[in-house]
Amino acid sequence: MSRPSHASLLDGLSEAPSVRFNNRIYEMKDTGADVITMSLGEAFFDISMPSFDGMPSADIHHYSHSRGVPLLRQKLAKHASVDSGLPVDPDSEILVTAGSKLAIYMALTAVLEQGDEVIIPEPAWVSYPDQVRMCRGVPVMVPWHEGYEAPASYITPRTRAIVVNNPHNPTGRRLGTVELQSLHDLAVKHSLFIIADEAYSEFLPKGERFISADQFDPERDHAIVCKSMSKNYGISGWRIGYLIANRFMIEQINKLQQHIITCAPTILSCYLAENYDMLRETTRPQISRVVDVRNRMAEELAARDIRCLPGDSTFYLFASLGESRLNSEDFATELLSRHKVAVVPGIGYGGTCDRFIRIAVGAEPEERLLRGIDAIASMIAATR
Ligand code: PMP
């Protein structure tokens, strides 16, 4: 008997380059190597160790409502309504799930027929194109230099959705009312969904207010907003994200959720509901600090003639390799082996991004980040 073969769909998927690179770093660290880690997609915060004492043990160990623990939905809906400038009904317009990665995947599954196209501007977070493929859709990548105005020229009769990431991984770019309004107008004109990935919504410079994509879409006819507690609260391992959409879409996506995970982790949802305000208060000043560090590192890079794509938010910088003759994968590999500095190759963010690397500043103290930046500058000089 021959071994049955796996689904051919998997052959079209690739390992996420950021995850692959970070796995290599975990292995190096396990052998005692001191690696300056500027590749990790998260900021490390000081948060208190959760205690589940006193929580209702009859509830926390079991499945909970598939749309999410009601108190958590209420807290998240209240917060999200500030971003949207619109009410969010906690009973019908929000669904808590296991991280925004699953939120985005379920949103794509809910809107795509086989062969439908999804427009994805580059640089693009590594999972979008493969998630579209996993839904048997077709990712349509927009070269980075064409900017956010470009999607209109990529629309065909098969286009079903545009993915927007705001604020943006890997550039740190933040979309304002003008860009969001014009994306909404495009969605209305061509009857498209806007899948808005807002995983980094709190990583903004001081005094700036986040604007959610549904602000321009009071009935939420087009916007499906995917949010996360991973980055904003420094708890990526907890796997809690959520979706905001109209009542009908939430009902549809809830069917997927019920068949995939039943519900988000109950014990963690209950803890987050009870401690939501404390967690926000604790992380807010730490977020401000990390965004400041990001913008100081942008100046440090500029001082070394390293150009970054425009942005002022998140904890990422997408830096040009300038005159280096290496492609981004070779550059990142050499940087790691020669200087023990880890960054993510730009090629992971799209075919037009091979002249960039992604630098993340959330996991190291400033003095080590500066050493990392010096190493990047000297590698560029040494590989001209
Ligand atoms: N969107 C973007 C842009 C991300 O960078 C990430 C994580 N790296 C996610 C979504 C997924 O995050 P999570 O599933 O932890 O919410």
mmCIF file of C-alpha atoms in Angstrom, residues 41 248 281 348:
data_model
loop_
_atom_site.group_PDB
_atom_site.id
_atom_site.type_symbol
_atom_site.label_atom_id
_atom_site.label_comp_id
_atom_site.label_asym_id
_atom_site.label_seq_id
_atom_site.Cartn_x
_atom_site.Cartn_y
_atom_site.Cartn_z
ATOM 1 C CA GLY A 41 7.702 40.717 16.370
ATOM 2 C CA PHE A 248 -24.415 39.123 9.852
ATOM 3 C CA GLU A 281 -2.737 51.204 32.603
ATOM 4 C CA GLY A 348 9.491 37.722 3.488
#
